[in-house]
XYZ file of C-alpha atoms in Angstrom:
704
model
C 22.851 -16.844 19.356
C 25.624 -16.683 21.968
C 28.636 -14.391 21.585
C 30.885 -17.386 20.914
C 28.514 -18.734 18.262
C 28.339 -15.328 16.608
C 32.131 -15.027 16.499
C 32.390 -18.532 15.050
C 29.931 -17.492 12.350
C 32.369 -14.749 11.360
C 35.384 -17.092 11.400
C 33.650 -19.902 9.506
C 31.808 -17.720 7.011
C 34.131 -14.761 6.477
C 33.656 -12.207 3.727
C 37.276 -11.095 3.993
C 40.440 -13.015 4.869
C 44.013 -11.974 5.586
C 46.820 -14.536 5.138
C 49.686 -13.306 7.323
C 52.913 -14.987 6.314
C 51.549 -15.664 2.822
C 53.863 -17.428 0.392
C 54.159 -17.569 -3.362
C 54.942 -21.293 -3.104
C 51.634 -23.231 -3.174
C 53.408 -26.128 -1.470
C 54.268 -24.150 1.685
C 51.910 -23.679 4.603
C 51.637 -19.963 3.888
C 50.826 -20.646 0.244
C 48.369 -23.544 0.376
C 45.398 -21.636 1.800
C 46.089 -18.720 -0.540
C 46.141 -21.120 -3.487
C 42.831 -22.644 -2.341
C 41.159 -19.238 -2.165
C 42.379 -18.401 -5.662
C 41.903 -21.812 -7.267
C 38.371 -22.470 -5.998
C 37.009 -18.970 -6.449
C 36.369 -17.502 -3.004
C 34.147 -14.516 -3.724
C 35.201 -12.408 -0.766
C 38.229 -10.202 -0.281
C 41.656 -11.780 0.172
C 44.628 -9.912 1.627
C 48.015 -11.677 1.513
C 50.471 -10.092 3.976
C 54.191 -10.404 3.267
C 56.632 -7.506 2.719
C 58.553 -9.521 0.089
C 55.846 -9.482 -2.583
C 53.683 -6.858 -4.270
C 51.285 -9.556 -5.500
C 50.550 -13.216 -4.738
C 48.219 -15.693 -6.469
C 46.513 -12.856 -8.281
C 45.873 -10.828 -5.117
C 47.527 -7.557 -4.106
C 49.991 -8.285 -1.297
C 50.451 -5.950 1.670
C 53.690 -5.399 3.596
C 52.068 -5.538 7.061
C 48.756 -5.742 8.884
C 48.670 -2.030 9.461
C 48.614 -1.427 5.673
C 45.416 -3.404 5.077
C 42.592 -1.220 3.687
C 40.059 -2.773 6.102
C 39.997 -4.982 9.159
C 39.214 -8.397 7.630
C 36.841 -10.838 9.318
C 39.595 -13.336 10.016
C 43.383 -13.380 9.982
C 45.236 -16.615 9.236
C 48.606 -16.669 11.006
C 51.021 -18.810 8.988
C 53.885 -17.806 11.276
C 56.452 -19.438 13.574
C 55.307 -19.912 17.148
C 57.475 -17.092 18.522
C 55.826 -14.563 16.202
C 52.234 -15.467 17.064
C 51.672 -13.388 20.220
C 53.117 -10.104 18.840
C 51.116 -10.509 15.621
C 47.886 -11.132 17.506
C 48.384 -7.842 19.353
C 48.801 -6.070 16.015
C 45.728 -7.796 14.575
C 43.689 -6.723 17.576
C 44.919 -3.146 17.211
C 43.766 -3.274 13.581
C 40.302 -4.372 14.707
C 40.406 -7.935 13.326
C 37.861 -9.983 15.344
C 39.115 -13.532 14.679
C 42.364 -15.360 14.041
C 43.396 -18.861 13.030
C 46.742 -19.956 14.465
C 48.511 -22.722 12.531
C 51.644 -22.867 14.681
C 52.460 -25.780 16.949
C 54.603 -25.436 20.075
C 51.873 -24.687 22.604
C 50.286 -26.894 25.291
C 50.858 -30.073 23.296
C 54.583 -29.901 24.141
C 54.129 -28.934 27.809
C 56.476 -26.657 29.719
C 57.055 -23.395 27.883
C 54.401 -24.346 25.365
C 51.754 -24.557 28.099
C 52.754 -21.093 29.279
C 52.378 -19.793 25.720
C 48.895 -21.264 25.511
C 47.878 -19.741 28.841
C 49.068 -16.370 27.547
C 47.042 -16.917 24.367
C 43.919 -17.610 26.407
C 44.518 -14.568 28.590
C 44.952 -12.425 25.473
C 41.635 -13.692 24.102
C 39.839 -12.951 27.374
C 41.371 -9.486 27.598
C 40.673 -8.440 24.040
C 37.622 -10.502 23.072
C 39.471 -11.669 19.980
C 38.332 -15.093 18.790
C 41.273 -17.491 18.301
C 40.990 -20.812 16.488
C 43.683 -23.339 17.419
C 46.591 -23.077 17.949
C 48.277 -26.111 16.409
C 45.466 -26.506 13.904
C 45.146 -27.075 10.180
C 42.436 -24.458 9.846
C 38.902 -24.265 8.516
C 37.003 -24.608 5.266
C 33.476 -23.542 4.354
C 33.167 -25.495 1.137
C 30.001 -23.886 -0.170
C 31.435 -20.344 -0.087
C 34.986 -21.640 -0.788
C 36.298 -19.863 2.308
C 39.078 -22.435 2.627
C 41.551 -21.180 5.204
C 43.226 -24.509 5.961
C 46.561 -25.733 4.651
C 45.313 -29.211 3.674
C 46.433 -29.986 0.105
C 43.663 -32.609 0.030
C 41.288 -30.263 -1.785
C 43.475 -30.178 -4.879
C 42.949 -33.896 -5.490
C 39.389 -33.980 -4.156
C 38.018 -30.528 -4.948
C 34.658 -29.160 -3.839
C 32.198 -29.106 -6.706
C 28.825 -27.557 -7.477
C 26.955 -29.961 -5.177
C 26.129 -28.605 -1.750
C 27.022 -30.814 1.196
C 25.064 -31.130 4.422
C 27.759 -32.905 6.446
C 30.136 -30.884 8.615
C 33.396 -32.374 9.897
C 34.797 -31.345 13.289
C 37.985 -33.050 14.412
C 40.746 -32.622 16.965
C 43.227 -33.924 14.396
C 44.021 -32.241 11.098
C 45.079 -35.412 9.326
C 41.927 -37.183 10.538
C 39.810 -34.383 9.114
C 41.499 -34.880 5.731
C 41.133 -38.664 5.893
C 37.414 -38.456 6.648
C 36.894 -35.913 3.903
C 38.606 -38.149 1.326
C 36.812 -41.307 2.455
C 33.466 -39.563 2.209
C 34.278 -37.834 -1.069
C 35.027 -41.201 -2.643
C 31.608 -42.427 -1.473
C 29.979 -39.556 -3.365
C 29.422 -37.561 -0.154
C 29.851 -33.817 -0.089
C 30.697 -31.687 2.923
C 29.828 -28.224 4.164
C 32.393 -27.472 6.872
C 35.901 -28.842 7.391
C 36.935 -27.855 10.928
C 40.140 -28.803 12.713
C 39.926 -27.576 16.299
C 43.603 -27.964 17.225
C 44.485 -27.325 20.860
C 41.141 -25.619 21.572
C 42.828 -22.981 23.716
C 39.955 -20.522 23.382
C 37.230 -22.379 21.453
C 36.052 -25.731 22.822
C 34.896 -28.699 20.714
C 31.368 -28.173 22.037
C 31.447 -24.526 20.873
C 31.699 -25.739 17.289
C 28.774 -28.085 17.907
C 26.759 -25.159 19.275
C 27.418 -23.240 16.093
C 26.634 -26.139 13.766
C 23.260 -26.676 15.455
C 22.291 -23.187 14.321
C 23.880 -23.498 10.865
C 20.986 -24.177 8.510
C 23.206 -25.765 5.874
C 24.525 -28.407 8.292
C 22.318 -31.473 8.563
C 24.803 -34.003 10.004
C 27.910 -33.563 12.162
C 30.729 -36.098 12.050
C 33.730 -35.715 14.294
C 36.841 -37.142 15.874
C 37.699 -36.540 19.534
C 40.617 -37.544 21.689
C 39.197 -35.952 24.806
C 36.491 -33.464 25.733
C 37.395 -30.533 27.929
C 33.949 -29.455 29.059
C 31.490 -32.286 29.650
C 28.478 -30.167 30.690
C 28.873 -27.970 27.602
C 29.049 -31.080 25.414
C 25.919 -32.508 27.073
C 24.080 -29.244 26.381
C 25.230 -29.246 22.751
C 24.147 -32.857 22.292
C 20.717 -31.947 23.612
C 20.412 -29.091 21.134
C 21.286 -31.478 18.325
C 18.690 -33.915 19.572
C 16.064 -31.168 19.526
C 17.175 -29.979 16.092
C 17.101 -33.511 14.659
C 20.743 -33.339 13.579
C 22.624 -36.648 13.939
C 26.003 -36.481 15.683
C 28.541 -39.192 14.808
C 31.821 -39.341 16.727
C 34.951 -41.445 16.642
C 36.630 -41.435 20.063
C 40.308 -42.319 20.243
C 42.710 -42.435 23.172
C 40.301 -44.556 25.202
C 42.917 -45.989 27.501
C 41.785 -46.927 30.968
C 43.265 -45.387 34.080
C 46.048 -47.930 34.079
C 47.588 -48.609 37.449
C 46.073 -45.597 39.184
C 45.360 -46.453 42.795
C 41.671 -46.212 43.674
C 39.931 -46.485 47.007
C 36.694 -47.976 45.688
C 35.930 -50.805 43.296
C 33.629 -48.471 41.355
C 36.460 -46.114 40.473
C 38.403 -49.012 38.996
C 35.403 -50.077 36.909
C 34.355 -46.617 35.661
C 37.302 -45.975 33.346
C 37.646 -43.346 30.655
C 36.560 -45.604 27.820
C 33.479 -46.944 29.590
C 32.253 -43.510 30.643
C 32.597 -42.019 27.170
C 30.724 -44.928 25.617
C 27.942 -44.674 28.175
C 27.704 -40.901 27.787
C 27.527 -41.044 23.991
C 24.805 -43.696 24.062
C 22.873 -41.815 26.738
C 23.034 -38.577 24.712
C 21.957 -40.148 21.418
C 25.422 -39.792 19.865
C 26.425 -42.492 17.385
C 29.901 -43.733 18.288
C 31.945 -45.065 15.395
C 34.505 -47.827 15.813
C 36.821 -46.676 13.026
C 37.072 -44.067 10.270
C 35.182 -46.032 7.616
C 32.432 -46.788 10.106
C 32.163 -43.097 10.933
C 31.899 -42.206 7.259
C 29.278 -44.907 6.695
C 27.190 -43.611 9.602
C 27.363 -40.045 8.312
C 26.390 -41.340 4.859
C 23.433 -43.364 6.170
C 22.271 -40.431 8.299
C 21.665 -38.406 5.160
C 18.715 -40.547 4.052
C 15.159 -39.549 4.998
C 14.136 -42.945 6.420
C 17.150 -43.158 8.714
C 14.975 -42.574 11.793
C 12.838 -45.605 10.931
C 15.758 -48.013 11.294
C 14.961 -50.723 13.826
C 16.384 -54.051 14.906
C 14.262 -56.170 12.510
C 15.725 -56.662 9.028
C 14.568 -58.653 5.993
C 17.384 -59.730 3.664
C 16.887 -60.379 -0.056
C 19.921 -61.690 -1.911
C 20.753 -62.960 -5.388
C 23.141 -65.344 -3.655
C 22.105 -67.847 -1.013
C 25.626 -67.824 0.401
C 25.713 -64.031 0.730
C 22.265 -64.126 2.277
C 23.573 -66.446 4.980
C 26.734 -64.378 5.509
C 24.681 -61.189 5.745
C 22.380 -62.828 8.276
C 25.410 -63.657 10.425
C 26.722 -60.095 10.137
C 23.372 -58.614 11.142
C 23.037 -60.992 14.087
C 26.513 -59.993 15.284
C 25.218 -56.419 15.439
C 22.319 -57.445 17.653
C 19.807 -57.173 14.810
C 17.010 -59.661 14.207
C 15.880 -61.468 11.060
C 12.224 -62.266 11.782
C 10.614 -65.138 9.891
C 8.265 -63.960 7.148
C 4.590 -64.758 7.514
C 3.314 -67.970 6.004
C 1.267 -65.953 3.511
C 4.380 -64.101 2.322
C 6.339 -67.334 2.017
C 3.567 -68.942 -0.067
C 3.392 -65.890 -2.309
C 7.154 -66.000 -2.880
C 7.062 -69.688 -3.798
C 4.264 -68.999 -6.284
C 6.117 -66.022 -7.750
C 9.520 -67.709 -8.064
C 9.076 -71.446 -8.739
C 11.857 -73.495 -7.218
C 12.963 -70.756 -4.831
C 14.924 -72.343 -2.002
C 15.036 -69.730 0.789
C 11.800 -67.903 1.636
C 11.871 -67.543 5.435
C 14.439 -64.706 5.773
C 16.956 -64.353 4.240
C 15.248 -64.734 0.861
C 17.287 -66.069 -2.054
C 15.962 -64.228 -5.119
C 18.173 -66.413 -7.385
C 19.206 -65.702 -10.945
C 15.604 -66.115 -12.101
C 15.289 -62.336 -11.812
C 16.827 -62.284 -15.298
C 14.113 -64.521 -16.693
C 10.994 -62.403 -16.329
C 10.357 -58.651 -16.394
C 9.255 -57.126 -13.092
C 9.877 -60.313 -11.165
C 12.059 -58.322 -8.773
C 9.176 -55.916 -8.209
C 6.848 -58.739 -7.186
C 9.405 -60.243 -4.806
C 10.390 -56.935 -3.222
C 6.787 -55.782 -2.808
C 5.956 -59.037 -1.033
C 8.826 -58.429 1.384
C 7.947 -54.810 2.020
C 4.264 -55.586 2.566
C 5.117 -58.180 5.196
C 4.936 -56.668 8.683
C 8.010 -58.543 9.875
C 10.596 -55.760 9.537
C 11.264 -52.073 8.990
C 14.507 -52.463 7.017
C 14.957 -54.299 3.723
C 18.566 -55.113 2.872
C 19.115 -56.181 -0.746
C 22.306 -57.815 -1.979
C 22.888 -57.527 -5.730
C 25.894 -57.124 -7.965
C 26.990 -56.516 -11.520
C 24.417 -56.623 -14.303
C 21.674 -57.806 -11.962
C 22.177 -54.726 -9.790
C 21.769 -52.573 -12.897
C 18.702 -54.517 -13.988
C 16.730 -54.321 -10.745
C 17.683 -50.741 -9.803
C 14.562 -49.150 -11.440
C 12.337 -51.650 -9.673
C 14.059 -50.960 -6.347
C 13.360 -47.277 -6.790
C 9.721 -47.975 -7.608
C 8.960 -50.246 -4.654
C 10.924 -48.127 -2.158
C 8.888 -45.044 -3.081
C 5.718 -46.692 -1.799
C 7.155 -47.991 1.482
C 7.943 -46.509 4.869
C 10.779 -49.023 5.306
C 14.394 -48.121 4.744
C 15.532 -49.992 1.631
C 19.309 -50.478 1.620
C 21.442 -52.060 -1.092
C 24.783 -53.839 -0.957
C 26.313 -53.705 -4.443
C 29.885 -54.866 -4.879
C 29.907 -53.579 -8.450
C 27.803 -51.371 -10.696
C 27.993 -48.003 -12.382
C 28.271 -44.743 -10.403
C 25.257 -43.431 -12.334
C 23.015 -46.248 -11.084
C 24.240 -45.741 -7.552
C 23.470 -42.029 -7.759
C 19.945 -42.705 -9.051
C 19.279 -44.999 -6.099
C 20.686 -42.482 -3.617
C 18.552 -39.730 -5.120
C 15.535 -41.985 -4.502
C 16.461 -42.343 -0.819
C 18.184 -45.734 -1.111
C 21.677 -45.961 0.441
C 24.140 -48.146 -1.459
C 27.046 -49.795 0.359
C 29.988 -51.471 -1.393
C 30.339 -54.161 1.271
C 27.889 -56.210 3.362
C 29.918 -55.924 6.571
C 29.948 -52.140 6.342
C 26.206 -52.003 5.680
C 25.403 -54.282 8.623
C 27.686 -52.407 11.012
C 26.106 -49.075 10.053
C 22.559 -50.449 10.356
C 23.352 -51.916 13.775
C 24.615 -48.588 15.114
C 21.681 -46.734 13.557
C 19.191 -49.104 15.185
C 20.771 -48.588 18.603
C 20.698 -44.840 18.070
C 16.975 -44.932 17.344
C 16.449 -46.555 20.743
C 18.905 -44.230 22.458
C 17.193 -41.111 21.104
C 13.995 -41.934 22.959
C 15.931 -42.527 26.142
C 18.020 -39.384 25.656
C 14.970 -37.115 25.488
C 13.619 -38.653 28.648
C 16.960 -38.340 30.476
C 17.336 -34.658 29.610
C 13.865 -34.024 31.036
C 14.783 -35.985 34.180
C 18.005 -34.017 34.525
C 16.156 -30.702 34.268
C 13.666 -31.795 36.902
C 16.459 -32.918 39.254
C 18.315 -29.619 38.799
C 15.142 -27.654 39.520
C 14.438 -29.474 42.793
C 17.960 -30.055 44.043
C 18.823 -28.584 47.426
C 21.818 -28.819 49.712
C 19.668 -30.272 52.508
C 21.111 -33.682 51.807
C 24.734 -32.616 51.522
C 27.102 -35.527 52.078
C 28.506 -35.942 55.590
C 32.228 -35.290 55.720
C 34.705 -37.757 57.222
C 31.873 -40.239 57.620
C 32.073 -43.809 58.827
C 29.824 -46.576 57.472
C 27.060 -46.006 60.034
C 26.854 -42.293 59.253
C 26.852 -43.024 55.526
C 24.009 -45.507 55.899
C 21.952 -43.087 58.002
C 22.439 -40.441 55.322
C 21.516 -42.845 52.506
C 18.428 -44.008 54.388
C 17.104 -40.464 54.168
C 16.933 -40.817 50.385
C 15.211 -44.188 50.447
C 18.194 -46.521 50.250
C 17.301 -49.699 52.217
C 20.001 -50.210 54.855
C 18.325 -52.838 57.042
C 18.760 -53.197 60.794
C 22.110 -51.763 61.748
C 23.380 -50.340 65.048
C 26.614 -48.763 66.224
C 28.396 -49.900 69.374
C 30.963 -47.905 71.312
C 32.761 -50.945 72.782
C 32.754 -54.785 72.778
C 30.289 -54.982 75.651
C 27.728 -52.807 73.897
C 28.321 -54.780 70.713
C 27.373 -58.007 72.500
C 24.221 -56.438 73.938
C 23.111 -55.279 70.489
C 23.809 -58.707 68.990
C 21.712 -60.436 71.665
C 18.858 -58.025 71.062
C 18.975 -58.570 67.290
C 19.193 -62.350 67.732
C 20.882 -64.854 65.440
C 24.308 -64.547 63.863
C 25.512 -61.029 63.052
C 28.203 -59.205 61.110
C 30.665 -57.198 63.200
C 32.552 -54.399 61.411
C 34.986 -51.706 62.412
C 33.724 -48.121 62.302
C 36.293 -45.696 60.914
C 36.219 -42.899 58.318
C 39.845 -43.707 57.491
C 39.487 -47.339 56.399
C 37.948 -47.901 52.978
C 38.583 -51.649 52.749
C 37.822 -53.088 56.168
C 38.481 -56.732 55.288
C 42.104 -55.967 54.427
C 42.877 -54.907 58.002
C 40.801 -57.548 59.788
C 37.891 -55.196 60.287
C 35.056 -57.566 59.335
C 33.761 -60.724 61.027
C 30.748 -62.570 59.600
C 28.308 -65.096 61.060
C 29.278 -64.287 64.627
C 26.969 -65.737 67.298
C 25.860 -63.253 69.994
C 27.829 -65.082 72.689
C 31.003 -64.709 70.646
C 30.579 -61.030 69.725
C 32.444 -59.551 72.724
C 35.641 -61.540 72.067
C 35.398 -61.025 68.291
C 34.985 -57.288 68.761
C 37.927 -57.060 71.153
C 40.189 -58.992 68.784
C 39.055 -56.842 65.870
C 39.854 -53.571 67.631
C 43.334 -54.819 68.499
C 44.015 -56.084 64.949
C 42.851 -52.902 63.266
C 44.775 -50.672 65.674
C 47.923 -52.625 64.882
C 47.359 -52.533 61.123
C 46.218 -48.890 60.963
C 47.625 -47.129 64.043
C 46.702 -43.658 62.746
C 43.107 -44.527 61.815
C 40.315 -42.949 63.825
C 38.357 -45.811 65.425
C 34.781 -44.897 66.355
C 33.569 -48.258 67.556
C 31.798 -51.148 65.871
C 28.866 -51.741 63.568
C 26.501 -54.637 64.243
C 24.004 -55.920 61.693
C 22.109 -59.205 61.241
C 23.365 -61.639 58.632
C 21.203 -61.512 55.516
C 20.668 -63.867 52.587
C 19.315 -63.270 49.128
C 19.335 -64.184 45.453
C 22.207 -61.999 44.262
C 24.540 -59.132 45.057
C 25.097 -55.887 43.182
C 27.778 -53.253 43.285
C 26.196 -49.801 42.951
C 28.624 -46.913 42.840
C 28.948 -43.289 41.829
C 32.223 -41.617 40.872
C 33.002 -38.075 39.788
C 34.347 -38.259 36.249
C 36.667 -35.336 35.367
C 34.744 -34.658 32.136
C 31.114 -35.640 32.681
C 30.701 -35.289 36.429
C 28.769 -37.852 38.441
C 28.622 -41.291 36.802
C 26.866 -44.388 38.129
C 28.210 -47.927 37.763
C 26.078 -51.017 38.375
C 27.188 -54.644 38.164
C 26.832 -57.982 39.890
C 28.824 -57.910 43.111
C 31.818 -60.013 44.010
C 35.015 -60.741 42.138
C 33.156 -61.608 38.924
C 32.395 -57.923 38.344
C 36.034 -56.880 38.132
C 37.112 -60.082 36.401
C 34.625 -59.818 33.520
C 33.980 -56.051 33.609
C 30.263 -56.853 33.424
C 28.921 -53.445 34.379
C 26.594 -50.754 33.063
C 27.216 -47.012 33.330
C 25.018 -43.913 33.249
C 25.486 -40.215 33.770
C 23.390 -39.068 36.709
C 20.546 -38.709 37.407
C 19.235 -42.278 37.165
C 15.606 -43.158 37.902
C 13.954 -46.547 38.393
C 13.326 -47.116 34.690
C 16.964 -46.395 33.838
C 18.072 -48.621 36.702
C 16.086 -51.535 35.266
C 17.662 -50.885 31.862
C 21.110 -51.023 33.449
C 20.351 -54.357 35.083
C 19.025 -55.744 31.794
C 22.233 -54.728 30.000
C 24.399 -56.930 32.211
C 25.546 -60.146 30.563
C 24.924 -61.814 33.897
C 21.326 -60.527 34.088
C 19.873 -64.072 33.730
C 21.306 -64.892 37.153
C 18.761 -62.462 38.625
C 15.858 -63.774 36.579
C 15.421 -67.254 38.001
C 18.336 -68.942 36.244
C 18.036 -72.779 36.195
C 15.231 -72.920 38.693
C 16.698 -70.543 41.265
C 14.373 -67.885 42.748
C 14.012 -64.695 40.698
C 15.406 -61.561 42.329
C 13.337 -58.583 43.427
C 14.316 -56.411 40.450
C 11.854 -53.589 41.278
C 13.364 -53.285 44.765
C 16.870 -53.204 43.306
C 15.819 -50.502 40.821
C 14.314 -48.414 43.621
C 17.523 -48.705 45.631
C 19.677 -47.735 42.633
C 17.484 -44.683 41.948
C 17.737 -43.723 45.622
C 21.538 -43.865 45.438
C 21.347 -41.525 42.445
C 19.203 -39.053 44.415
C 21.653 -39.114 47.297
C 24.639 -38.519 45.042
C 22.897 -35.686 43.192
C 22.053 -34.006 46.499
C 25.483 -34.571 48.018
C 27.030 -31.436 46.646
C 30.517 -30.868 45.210
C 32.265 -32.596 48.127
C 31.224 -36.051 46.897
C 34.041 -37.872 45.187
C 32.952 -41.518 45.358
C 29.920 -43.299 46.774
C 29.620 -47.076 46.783
C 27.280 -49.780 48.023
C 29.020 -53.116 47.743
C 27.130 -55.259 48.028
C 23.490 -54.343 47.559
C 21.874 -57.660 48.462
C 18.831 -58.484 46.323
C 16.363 -60.845 47.907
C 13.759 -63.032 46.230
C 10.809 -61.448 44.442
C 8.730 -59.320 46.771
C 11.261 -59.453 49.619
C 13.220 -56.293 48.847
C 16.900 -55.402 48.899
C 19.377 -54.171 51.492
C 22.660 -52.265 51.376
C 25.091 -54.418 53.330
C 28.083 -52.098 53.061
C 28.472 -48.430 52.141
C 31.478 -46.227 51.444
C 31.588 -42.465 50.960
C 34.708 -40.559 49.943
C 34.675 -36.781 49.890
C 37.147 -34.288 48.520
C 38.010 -32.966 51.979
C 39.302 -36.348 53.153
């Protein structure tokens, strides 16, 4: 257990708590937490601190920190912002190891507030004192009733005798309360309620590190606006993967980079939102679309057959219409409704005479009322069919109550996840089903959305384990031998990339127009003539590219190009010309790597040309990327059929493209910290068996 994790253990599971700035008014910030500790029966020691009172909420009140009989595990500072720093010094002098700072007025307001937060961080580093917040609602360990937050939510939705395995971690206090209430009303119970606030001293990933080790936490649900330490988050996600603890996150503030000027197309395509989505999927994190979705995912994750969720679903409904609607909802989530075997269909028709829908969905009809155990026969037939690994049952009202015992019976003998959509029914029946491992959703759309995300997670988990192993192997073998060349022109970039296996084709540099002509004649056929300069990212915009130039015309074309570029970019360093044969193929890709401020190196792959930016048809991955991942990225593209022999056109050499993409990843990983952006645009893919070639390459380093 790390030092940070150990200190969080003390703050989250304290045996003694001081409330500094305690109030006798249970409606004030200084009184709410004190009221919680009294009302819900915290069994540890509580020390209100306020010189105005001898006693508060049944606890002896102390005039100051120095008067406390012991140094409590955690001090809650319910004080104005200007009093925080002096009080922290006094708490440290008393020997208090942890503090929770409610006050706002720090980095979130900028200016003086940022200076205050820097001072807070420096204090923590100097003293070793663990500070939660500032600008936070506080914490709650609901099993021990160590509720140190000022959320009045718990009065209306109190913790009860049931232990919860779900821990909430959010960067918003109100969001933490909203998620708690939404889950509480779905009969869910929570273990930790954590609002991280400004995270001046304790990062979001630090809480994840702690919760991985917390035996009572089985599921983590959270809300993030932005992560501060991507590598730490990646490491925490891996620990959760290894521990088998699902992580469900709602990410807000996903705005793109707006009108920020970028020098490469890749940087424009790899925006904040896209990178977070790719990272979460790659790490096996379930990303929720909204608060109810997040709650539903946390709820579904609590059932033992959650890991068996796949893309194939059988639907059984008491309503043909709802069966059809549910089928549409599942299909919208990318899930499949495989047709039942002919044997299963025949058995259903024998069991339920006159049944109309037996393929999938199956309309169970109102005949379930007519004969005892008819539901059992139908459901067993569906579960014994090998078509799917999820059975989704729609039932409502009295029929839901009637078939519940039979659902429990058939589910017990199956490895499939049995899920129920019940728009009405008693809480007692719902609880019996949940106790039997059957999740019950109040709405078909919510059930389908949760199942869709769960199915994608099951696939992502397998990929995540493999990626972590690949990343470890890359880190172990990485050297600086391939460090990126600084201030490089296209020819130098291609030579460097070639060393990692990127196919760059026949390409030669010329010092002047005469040499350019000689090279063109030697290569034969029409060529591309390009300006060589480390200062020009977009050569076409300054007249620095000529295509399909015949060898006899190269000298004049080169001379004109040098004059045009010199006039357009008089300060650019011109190193000559690049000559390469014209190439043809099946399709073009853009393959780029950018350095994301949170996650580091991120790869973007999409079909080249204007269609990529117009339709944002790209796939993203955190590096490293190998050939298998590269093929997955190409498959994800909506335009992938264009590479697969669309309408009689030749199929592209996908293996060659995947090898080139993996080689770009190796180059970027070896480039060192100077690499800012690397782009091949386009990577020309030829017909099957004919390979691929990087027609253009751009490298931007931090020293440029």
